[in-house]
mmCIF file of N, CA and C in Angstrom:
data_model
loop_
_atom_site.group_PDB
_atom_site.id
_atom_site.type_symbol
_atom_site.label_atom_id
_atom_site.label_comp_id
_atom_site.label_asym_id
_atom_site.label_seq_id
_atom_site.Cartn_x
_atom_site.Cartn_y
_atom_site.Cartn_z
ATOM 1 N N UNK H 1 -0.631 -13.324 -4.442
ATOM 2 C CA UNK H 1 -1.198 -12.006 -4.604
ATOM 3 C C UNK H 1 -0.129 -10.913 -4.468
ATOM 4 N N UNK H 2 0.679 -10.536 -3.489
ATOM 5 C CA UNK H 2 1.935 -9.632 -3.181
ATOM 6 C C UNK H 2 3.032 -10.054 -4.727
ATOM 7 N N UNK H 3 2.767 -10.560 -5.026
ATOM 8 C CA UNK H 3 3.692 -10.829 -6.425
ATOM 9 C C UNK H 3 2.919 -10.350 -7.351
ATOM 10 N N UNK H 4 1.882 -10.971 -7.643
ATOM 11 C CA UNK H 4 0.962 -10.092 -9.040
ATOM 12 C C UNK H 4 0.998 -8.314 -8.921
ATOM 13 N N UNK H 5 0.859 -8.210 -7.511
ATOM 14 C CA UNK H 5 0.970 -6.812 -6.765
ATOM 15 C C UNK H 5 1.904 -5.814 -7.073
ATOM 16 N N UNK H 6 2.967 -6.656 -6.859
ATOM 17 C CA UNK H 6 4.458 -6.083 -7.052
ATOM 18 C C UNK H 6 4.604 -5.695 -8.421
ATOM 19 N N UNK H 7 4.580 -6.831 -9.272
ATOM 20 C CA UNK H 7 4.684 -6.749 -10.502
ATOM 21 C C UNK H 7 4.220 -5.833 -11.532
ATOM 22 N N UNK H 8 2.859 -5.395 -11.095
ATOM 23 C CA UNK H 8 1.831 -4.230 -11.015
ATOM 24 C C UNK H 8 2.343 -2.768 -11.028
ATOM 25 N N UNK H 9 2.935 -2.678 -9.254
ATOM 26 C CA UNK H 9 3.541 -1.148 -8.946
ATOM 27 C C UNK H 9 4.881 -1.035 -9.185
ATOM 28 N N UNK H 10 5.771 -2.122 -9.925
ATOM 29 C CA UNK H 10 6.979 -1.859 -10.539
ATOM 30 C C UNK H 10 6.576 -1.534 -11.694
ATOM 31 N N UNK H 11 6.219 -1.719 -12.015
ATOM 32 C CA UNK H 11 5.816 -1.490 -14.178
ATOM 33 C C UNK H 11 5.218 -0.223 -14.053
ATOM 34 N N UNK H 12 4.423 0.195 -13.039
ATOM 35 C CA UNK H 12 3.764 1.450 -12.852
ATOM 36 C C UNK H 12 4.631 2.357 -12.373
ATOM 37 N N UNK H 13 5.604 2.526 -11.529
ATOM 38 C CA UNK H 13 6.790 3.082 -11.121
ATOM 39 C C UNK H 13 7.064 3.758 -12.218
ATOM 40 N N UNK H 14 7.879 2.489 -13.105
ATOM 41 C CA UNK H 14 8.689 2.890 -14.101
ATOM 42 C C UNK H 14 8.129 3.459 -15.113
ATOM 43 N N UNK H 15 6.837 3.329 -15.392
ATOM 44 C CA UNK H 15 5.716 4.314 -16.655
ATOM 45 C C UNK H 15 5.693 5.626 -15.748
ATOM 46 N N UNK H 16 5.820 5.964 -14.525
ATOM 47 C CA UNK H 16 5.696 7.074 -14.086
ATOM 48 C C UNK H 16 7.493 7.903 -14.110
ATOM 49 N N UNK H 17 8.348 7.075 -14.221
ATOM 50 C CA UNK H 17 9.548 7.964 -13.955
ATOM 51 C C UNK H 17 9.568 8.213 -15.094
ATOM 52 N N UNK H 18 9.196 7.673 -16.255
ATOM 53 C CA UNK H 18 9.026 7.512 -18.023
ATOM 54 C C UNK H 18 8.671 8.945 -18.153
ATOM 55 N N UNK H 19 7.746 9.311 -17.695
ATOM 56 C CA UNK H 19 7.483 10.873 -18.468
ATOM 57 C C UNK H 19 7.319 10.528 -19.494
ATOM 58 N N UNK H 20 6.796 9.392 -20.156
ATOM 59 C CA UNK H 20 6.491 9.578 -21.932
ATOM 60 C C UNK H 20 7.654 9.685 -22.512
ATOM 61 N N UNK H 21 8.918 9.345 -22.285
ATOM 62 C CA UNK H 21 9.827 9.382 -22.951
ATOM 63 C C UNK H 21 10.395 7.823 -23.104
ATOM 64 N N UNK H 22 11.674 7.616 -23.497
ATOM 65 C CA UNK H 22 11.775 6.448 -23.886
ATOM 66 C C UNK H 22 12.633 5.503 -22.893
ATOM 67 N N UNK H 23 12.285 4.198 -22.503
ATOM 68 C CA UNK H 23 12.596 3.503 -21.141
ATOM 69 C C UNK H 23 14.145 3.732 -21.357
ATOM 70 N N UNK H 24 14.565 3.597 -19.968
ATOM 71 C CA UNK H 24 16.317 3.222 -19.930
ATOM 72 C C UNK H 24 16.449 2.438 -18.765
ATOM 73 N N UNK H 25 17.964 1.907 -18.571
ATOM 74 C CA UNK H 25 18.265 1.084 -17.981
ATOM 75 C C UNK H 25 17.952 1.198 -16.451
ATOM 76 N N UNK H 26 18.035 2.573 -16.342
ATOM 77 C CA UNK H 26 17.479 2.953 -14.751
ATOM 78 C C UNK H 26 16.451 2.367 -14.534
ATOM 79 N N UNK H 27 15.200 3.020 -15.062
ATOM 80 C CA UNK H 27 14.071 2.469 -15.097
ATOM 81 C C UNK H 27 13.768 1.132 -15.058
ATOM 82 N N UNK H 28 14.478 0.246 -15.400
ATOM 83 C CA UNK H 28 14.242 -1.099 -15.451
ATOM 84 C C UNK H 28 14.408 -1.482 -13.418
ATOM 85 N N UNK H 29 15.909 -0.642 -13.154
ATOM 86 C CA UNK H 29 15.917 -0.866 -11.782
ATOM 87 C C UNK H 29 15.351 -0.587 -10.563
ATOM 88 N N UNK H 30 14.713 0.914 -11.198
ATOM 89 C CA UNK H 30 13.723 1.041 -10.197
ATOM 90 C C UNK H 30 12.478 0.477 -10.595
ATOM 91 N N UNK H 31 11.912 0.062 -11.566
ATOM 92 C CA UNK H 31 10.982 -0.832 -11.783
ATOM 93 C C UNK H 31 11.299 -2.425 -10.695
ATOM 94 N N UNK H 32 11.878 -2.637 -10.992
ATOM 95 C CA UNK H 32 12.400 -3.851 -9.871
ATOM 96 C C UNK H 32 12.477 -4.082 -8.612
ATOM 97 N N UNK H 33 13.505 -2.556 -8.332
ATOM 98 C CA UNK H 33 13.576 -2.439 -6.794
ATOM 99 C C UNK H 33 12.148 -2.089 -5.946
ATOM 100 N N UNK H 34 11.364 -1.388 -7.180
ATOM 101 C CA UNK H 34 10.023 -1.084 -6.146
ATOM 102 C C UNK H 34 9.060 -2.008 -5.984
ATOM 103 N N UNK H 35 8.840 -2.995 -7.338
ATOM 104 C CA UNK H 35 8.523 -4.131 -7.382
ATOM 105 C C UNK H 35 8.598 -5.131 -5.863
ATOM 106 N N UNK H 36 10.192 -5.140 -6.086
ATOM 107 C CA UNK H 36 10.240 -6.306 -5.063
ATOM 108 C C UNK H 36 9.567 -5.691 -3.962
ATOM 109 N N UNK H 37 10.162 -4.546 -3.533
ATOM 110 C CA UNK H 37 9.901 -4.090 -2.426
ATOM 111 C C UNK H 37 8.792 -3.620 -1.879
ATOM 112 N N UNK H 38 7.563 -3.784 -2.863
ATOM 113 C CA UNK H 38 6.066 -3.583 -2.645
ATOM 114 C C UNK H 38 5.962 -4.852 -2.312
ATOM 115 N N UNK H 39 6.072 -6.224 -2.963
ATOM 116 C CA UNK H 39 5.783 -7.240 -3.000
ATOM 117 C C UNK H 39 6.370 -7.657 -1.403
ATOM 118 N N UNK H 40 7.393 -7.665 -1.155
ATOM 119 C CA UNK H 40 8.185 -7.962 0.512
ATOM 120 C C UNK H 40 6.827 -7.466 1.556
ATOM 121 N N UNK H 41 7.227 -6.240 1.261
ATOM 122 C CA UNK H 41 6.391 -5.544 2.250
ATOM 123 C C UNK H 41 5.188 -6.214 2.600
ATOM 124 N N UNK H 42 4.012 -5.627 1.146
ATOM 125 C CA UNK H 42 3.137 -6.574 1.312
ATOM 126 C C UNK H 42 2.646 -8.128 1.790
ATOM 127 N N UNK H 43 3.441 -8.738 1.491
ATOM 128 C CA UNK H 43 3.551 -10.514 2.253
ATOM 129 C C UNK H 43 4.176 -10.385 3.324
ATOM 130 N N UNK H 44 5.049 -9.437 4.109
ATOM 131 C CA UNK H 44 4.891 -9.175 5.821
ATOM 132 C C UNK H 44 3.972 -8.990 6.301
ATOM 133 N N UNK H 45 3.055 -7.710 5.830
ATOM 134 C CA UNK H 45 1.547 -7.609 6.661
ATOM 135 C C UNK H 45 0.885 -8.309 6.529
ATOM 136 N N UNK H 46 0.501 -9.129 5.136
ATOM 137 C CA UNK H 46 -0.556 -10.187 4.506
ATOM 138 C C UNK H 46 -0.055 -11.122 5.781
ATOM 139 N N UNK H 47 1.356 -11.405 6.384
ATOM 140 C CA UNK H 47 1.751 -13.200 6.842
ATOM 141 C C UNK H 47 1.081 -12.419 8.396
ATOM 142 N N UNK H 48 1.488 -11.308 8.665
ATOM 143 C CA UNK H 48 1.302 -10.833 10.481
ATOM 144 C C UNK H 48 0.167 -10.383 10.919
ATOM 145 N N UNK H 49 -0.382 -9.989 9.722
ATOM 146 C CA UNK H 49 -1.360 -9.019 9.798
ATOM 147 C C UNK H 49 -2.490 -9.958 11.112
ATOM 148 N N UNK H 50 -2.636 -11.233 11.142
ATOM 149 C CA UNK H 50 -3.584 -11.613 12.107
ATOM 150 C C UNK H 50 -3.022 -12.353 13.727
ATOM 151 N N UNK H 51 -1.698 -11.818 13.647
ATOM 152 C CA UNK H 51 -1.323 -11.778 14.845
ATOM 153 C C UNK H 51 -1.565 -10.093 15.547
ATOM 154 N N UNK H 52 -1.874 -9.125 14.939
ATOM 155 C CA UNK H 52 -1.738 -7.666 15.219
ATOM 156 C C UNK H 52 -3.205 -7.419 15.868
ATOM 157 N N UNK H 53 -3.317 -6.614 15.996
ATOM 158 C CA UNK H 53 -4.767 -6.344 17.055
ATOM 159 C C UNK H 53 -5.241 -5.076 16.226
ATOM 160 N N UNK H 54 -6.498 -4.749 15.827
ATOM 161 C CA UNK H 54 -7.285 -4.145 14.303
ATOM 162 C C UNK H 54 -6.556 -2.680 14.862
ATOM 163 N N UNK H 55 -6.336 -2.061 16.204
ATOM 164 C CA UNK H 55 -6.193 -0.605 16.399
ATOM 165 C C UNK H 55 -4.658 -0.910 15.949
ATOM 166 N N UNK H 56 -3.537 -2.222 15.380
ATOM 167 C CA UNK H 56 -2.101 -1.804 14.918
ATOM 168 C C UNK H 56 -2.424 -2.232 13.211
ATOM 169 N N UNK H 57 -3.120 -2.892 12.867
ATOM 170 C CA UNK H 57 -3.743 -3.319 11.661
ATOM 171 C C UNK H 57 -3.795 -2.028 10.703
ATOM 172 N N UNK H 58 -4.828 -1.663 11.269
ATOM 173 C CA UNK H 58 -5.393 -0.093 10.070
ATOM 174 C C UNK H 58 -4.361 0.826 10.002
ATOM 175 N N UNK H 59 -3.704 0.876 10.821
ATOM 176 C CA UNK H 59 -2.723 1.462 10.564
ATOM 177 C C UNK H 59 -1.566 1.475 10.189
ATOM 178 N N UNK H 60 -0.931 -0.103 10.033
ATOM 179 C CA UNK H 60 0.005 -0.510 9.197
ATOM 180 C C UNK H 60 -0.203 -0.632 7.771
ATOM 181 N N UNK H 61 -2.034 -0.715 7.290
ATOM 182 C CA UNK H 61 -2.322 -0.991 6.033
ATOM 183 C C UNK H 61 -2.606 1.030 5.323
ATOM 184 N N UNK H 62 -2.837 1.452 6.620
ATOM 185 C CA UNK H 62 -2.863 2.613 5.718
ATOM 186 C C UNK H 62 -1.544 3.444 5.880
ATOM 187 N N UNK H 63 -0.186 3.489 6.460
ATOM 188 C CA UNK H 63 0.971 3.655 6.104
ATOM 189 C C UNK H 63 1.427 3.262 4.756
ATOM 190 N N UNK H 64 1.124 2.006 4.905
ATOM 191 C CA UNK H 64 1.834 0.965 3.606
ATOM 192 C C UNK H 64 1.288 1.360 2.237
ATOM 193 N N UNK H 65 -0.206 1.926 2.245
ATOM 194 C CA UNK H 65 -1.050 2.347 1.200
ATOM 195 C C UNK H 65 -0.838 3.662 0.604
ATOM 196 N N UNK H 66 -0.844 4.522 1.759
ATOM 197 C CA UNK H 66 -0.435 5.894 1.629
ATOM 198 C C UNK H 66 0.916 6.286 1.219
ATOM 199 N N UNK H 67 2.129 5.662 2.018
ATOM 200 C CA UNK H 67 3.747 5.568 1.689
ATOM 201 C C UNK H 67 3.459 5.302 -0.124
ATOM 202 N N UNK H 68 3.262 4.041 -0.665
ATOM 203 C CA UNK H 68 3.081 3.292 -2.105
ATOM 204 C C UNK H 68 2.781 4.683 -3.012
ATOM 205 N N UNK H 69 1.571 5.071 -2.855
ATOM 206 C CA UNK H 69 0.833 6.010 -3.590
ATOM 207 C C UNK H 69 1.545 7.119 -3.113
ATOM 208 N N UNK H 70 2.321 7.980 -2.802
ATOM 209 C CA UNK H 70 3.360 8.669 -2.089
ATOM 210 C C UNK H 70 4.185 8.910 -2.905
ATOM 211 N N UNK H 71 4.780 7.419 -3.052
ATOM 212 C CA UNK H 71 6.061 7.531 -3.749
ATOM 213 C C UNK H 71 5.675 7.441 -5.513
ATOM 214 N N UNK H 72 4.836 6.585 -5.385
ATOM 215 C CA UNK H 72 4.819 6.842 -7.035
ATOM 216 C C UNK H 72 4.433 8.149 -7.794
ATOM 217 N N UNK H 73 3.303 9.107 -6.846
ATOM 218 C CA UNK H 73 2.742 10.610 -7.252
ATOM 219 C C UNK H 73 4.687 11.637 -7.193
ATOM 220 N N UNK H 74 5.660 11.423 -6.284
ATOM 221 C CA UNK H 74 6.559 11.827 -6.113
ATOM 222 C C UNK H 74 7.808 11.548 -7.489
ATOM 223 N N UNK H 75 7.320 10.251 -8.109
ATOM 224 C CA UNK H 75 7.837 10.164 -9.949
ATOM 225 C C UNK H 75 7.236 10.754 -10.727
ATOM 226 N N UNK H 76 6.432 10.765 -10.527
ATOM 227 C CA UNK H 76 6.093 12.209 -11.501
ATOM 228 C C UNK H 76 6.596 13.353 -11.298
ATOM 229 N N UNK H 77 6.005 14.512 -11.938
ATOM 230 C CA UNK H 77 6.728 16.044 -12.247
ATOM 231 C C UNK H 77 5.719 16.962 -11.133
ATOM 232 N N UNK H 78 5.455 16.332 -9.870
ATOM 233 C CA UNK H 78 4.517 16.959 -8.936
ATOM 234 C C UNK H 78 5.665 17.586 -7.778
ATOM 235 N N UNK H 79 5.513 18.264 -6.843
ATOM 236 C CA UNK H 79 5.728 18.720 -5.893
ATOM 237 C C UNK H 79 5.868 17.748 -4.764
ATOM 238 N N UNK H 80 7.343 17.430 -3.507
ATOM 239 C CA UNK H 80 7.218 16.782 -2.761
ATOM 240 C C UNK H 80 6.132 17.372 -1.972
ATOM 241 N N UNK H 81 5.296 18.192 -1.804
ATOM 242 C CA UNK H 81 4.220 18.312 -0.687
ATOM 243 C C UNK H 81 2.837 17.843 -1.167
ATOM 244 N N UNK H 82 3.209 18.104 -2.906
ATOM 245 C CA UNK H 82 1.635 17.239 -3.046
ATOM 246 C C UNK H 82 1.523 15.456 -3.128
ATOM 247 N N UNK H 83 2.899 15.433 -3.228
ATOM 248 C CA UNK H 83 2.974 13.983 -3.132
ATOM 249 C C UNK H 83 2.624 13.297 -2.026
ATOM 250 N N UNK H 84 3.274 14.398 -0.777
ATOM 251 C CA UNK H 84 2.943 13.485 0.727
ATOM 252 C C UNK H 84 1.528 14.319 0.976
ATOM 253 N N UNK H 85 1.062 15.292 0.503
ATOM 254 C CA UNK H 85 -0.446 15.550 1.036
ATOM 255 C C UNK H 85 -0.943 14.128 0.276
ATOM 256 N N UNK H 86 -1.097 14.052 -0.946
ATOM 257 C CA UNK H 86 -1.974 12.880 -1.150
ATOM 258 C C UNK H 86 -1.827 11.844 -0.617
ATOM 259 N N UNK H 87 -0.492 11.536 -0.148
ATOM 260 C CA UNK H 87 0.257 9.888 0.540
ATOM 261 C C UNK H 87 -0.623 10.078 1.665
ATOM 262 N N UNK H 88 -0.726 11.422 2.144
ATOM 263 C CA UNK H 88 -1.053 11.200 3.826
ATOM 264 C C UNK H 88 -3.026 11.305 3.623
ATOM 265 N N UNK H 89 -3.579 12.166 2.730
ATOM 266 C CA UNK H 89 -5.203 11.746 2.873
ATOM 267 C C UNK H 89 -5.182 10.210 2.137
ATOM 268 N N UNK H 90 -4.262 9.892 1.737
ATOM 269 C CA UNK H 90 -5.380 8.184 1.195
ATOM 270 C C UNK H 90 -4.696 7.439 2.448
ATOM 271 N N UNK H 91 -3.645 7.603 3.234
ATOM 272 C CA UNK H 91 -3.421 7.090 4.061
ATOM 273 C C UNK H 91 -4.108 6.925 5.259
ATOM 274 N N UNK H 92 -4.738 7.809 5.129
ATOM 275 C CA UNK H 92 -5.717 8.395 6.417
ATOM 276 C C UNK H 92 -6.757 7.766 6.270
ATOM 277 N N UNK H 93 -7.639 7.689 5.345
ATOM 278 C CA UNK H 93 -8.528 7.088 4.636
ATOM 279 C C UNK H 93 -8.610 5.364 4.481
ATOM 280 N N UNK H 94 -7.157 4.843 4.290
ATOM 281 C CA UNK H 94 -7.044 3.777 3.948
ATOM 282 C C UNK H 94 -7.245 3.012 5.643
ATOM 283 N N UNK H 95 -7.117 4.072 6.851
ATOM 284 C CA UNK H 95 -6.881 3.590 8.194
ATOM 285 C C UNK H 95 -8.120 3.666 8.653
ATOM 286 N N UNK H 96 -8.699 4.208 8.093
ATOM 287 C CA UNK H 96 -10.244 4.497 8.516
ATOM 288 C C UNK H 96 -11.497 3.625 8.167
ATOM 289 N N UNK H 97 -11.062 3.295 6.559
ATOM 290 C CA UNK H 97 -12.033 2.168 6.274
ATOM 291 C C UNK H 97 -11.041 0.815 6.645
ATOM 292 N N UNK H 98 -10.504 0.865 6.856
ATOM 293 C CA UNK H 98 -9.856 -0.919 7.359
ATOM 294 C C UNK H 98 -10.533 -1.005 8.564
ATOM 295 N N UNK H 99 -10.105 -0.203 9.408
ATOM 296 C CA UNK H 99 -10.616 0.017 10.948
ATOM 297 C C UNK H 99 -12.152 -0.252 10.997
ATOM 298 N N UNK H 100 -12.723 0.378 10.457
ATOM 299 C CA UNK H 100 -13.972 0.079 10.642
ATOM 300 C C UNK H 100 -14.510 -1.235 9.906
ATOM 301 N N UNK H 101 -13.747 -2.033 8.737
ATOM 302 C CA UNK H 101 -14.101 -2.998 8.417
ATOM 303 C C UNK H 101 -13.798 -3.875 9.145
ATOM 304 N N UNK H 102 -12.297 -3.982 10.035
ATOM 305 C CA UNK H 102 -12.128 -4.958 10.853
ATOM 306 C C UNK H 102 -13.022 -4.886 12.495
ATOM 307 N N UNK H 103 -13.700 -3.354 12.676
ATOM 308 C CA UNK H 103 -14.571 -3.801 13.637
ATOM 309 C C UNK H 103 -15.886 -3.897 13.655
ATOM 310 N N UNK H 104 -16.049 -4.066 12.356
ATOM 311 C CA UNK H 104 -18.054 -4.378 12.339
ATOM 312 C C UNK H 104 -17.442 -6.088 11.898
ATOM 313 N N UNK H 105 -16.625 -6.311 11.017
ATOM 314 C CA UNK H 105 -16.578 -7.754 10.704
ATOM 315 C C UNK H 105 -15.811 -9.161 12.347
ATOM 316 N N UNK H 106 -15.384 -8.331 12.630
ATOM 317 C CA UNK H 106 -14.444 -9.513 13.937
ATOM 318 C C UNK H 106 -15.562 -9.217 15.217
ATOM 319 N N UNK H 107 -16.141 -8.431 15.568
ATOM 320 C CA UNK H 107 -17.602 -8.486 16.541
ATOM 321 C C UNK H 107 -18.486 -9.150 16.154
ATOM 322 N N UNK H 108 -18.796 -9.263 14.863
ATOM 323 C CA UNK H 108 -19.847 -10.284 14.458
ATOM 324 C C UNK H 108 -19.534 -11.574 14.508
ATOM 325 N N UNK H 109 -17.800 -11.954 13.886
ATOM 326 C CA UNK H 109 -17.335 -13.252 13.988
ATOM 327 C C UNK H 109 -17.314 -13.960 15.468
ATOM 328 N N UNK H 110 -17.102 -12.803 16.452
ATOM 329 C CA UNK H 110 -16.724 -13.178 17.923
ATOM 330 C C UNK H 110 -17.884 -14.169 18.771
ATOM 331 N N UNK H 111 -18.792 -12.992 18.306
ATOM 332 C CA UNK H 111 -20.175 -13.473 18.783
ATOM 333 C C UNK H 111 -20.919 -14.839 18.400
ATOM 334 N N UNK H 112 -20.120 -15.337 17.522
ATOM 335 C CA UNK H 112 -20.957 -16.692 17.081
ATOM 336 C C UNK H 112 -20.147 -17.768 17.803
#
């Protein structure tokens, strides 16, 4: 999954540094480098994520969510503040519904 993933927000990267214009060699590298480096990332939290306790959980998944979407709104022709306002409400968001999914779902599991 962190590979299909990757593969995903590198190609998307690089359609965003694109501006509709025509690919170049850069682009190929930051297509790659962000690639991998979504993909890394992602298969650290995916491998730790259930050694972590849900109050370090939601919040590593909504860093990681918010940072991603961050940086790619920041390839485009936007403003660094609207880039990190949006990085930081889906980030916020992304900590909020994890959190609460990991504590209505692991109280129910506990209990059985």
């Amino acid at each position: 999954m962190p590979l299909l993933f990757g593969i995903a927000y590198g190609a998307y990267a690089s359609y965003m540094a694109r501006a509709g214009g025509a690919a170049t060699f850069n682009q190929l590298w930051l297509a790659l480098a962000a690639g991998v480096g979504f993909a890394v990332l992602m298969f650290l939290i995916l491998k730790g994520q259930h050694a972590m306790k849900r109050e370090l959980r939601a919040p590593v998944w909504g860093v990681f969510i918010g940072g991603s979407v961050g940086f790619l709104r920041a390839l485009g022709d936007f403003s660094v503040w609207r880039s990190a306002g949006l990085g930081l409400a889906i980030g916020v968001g992304v900590t909020l519904v994890t959190y609460y999914w990991w504590y209505t779902h692991e109280e129910h599991s506990r209990s059985r």
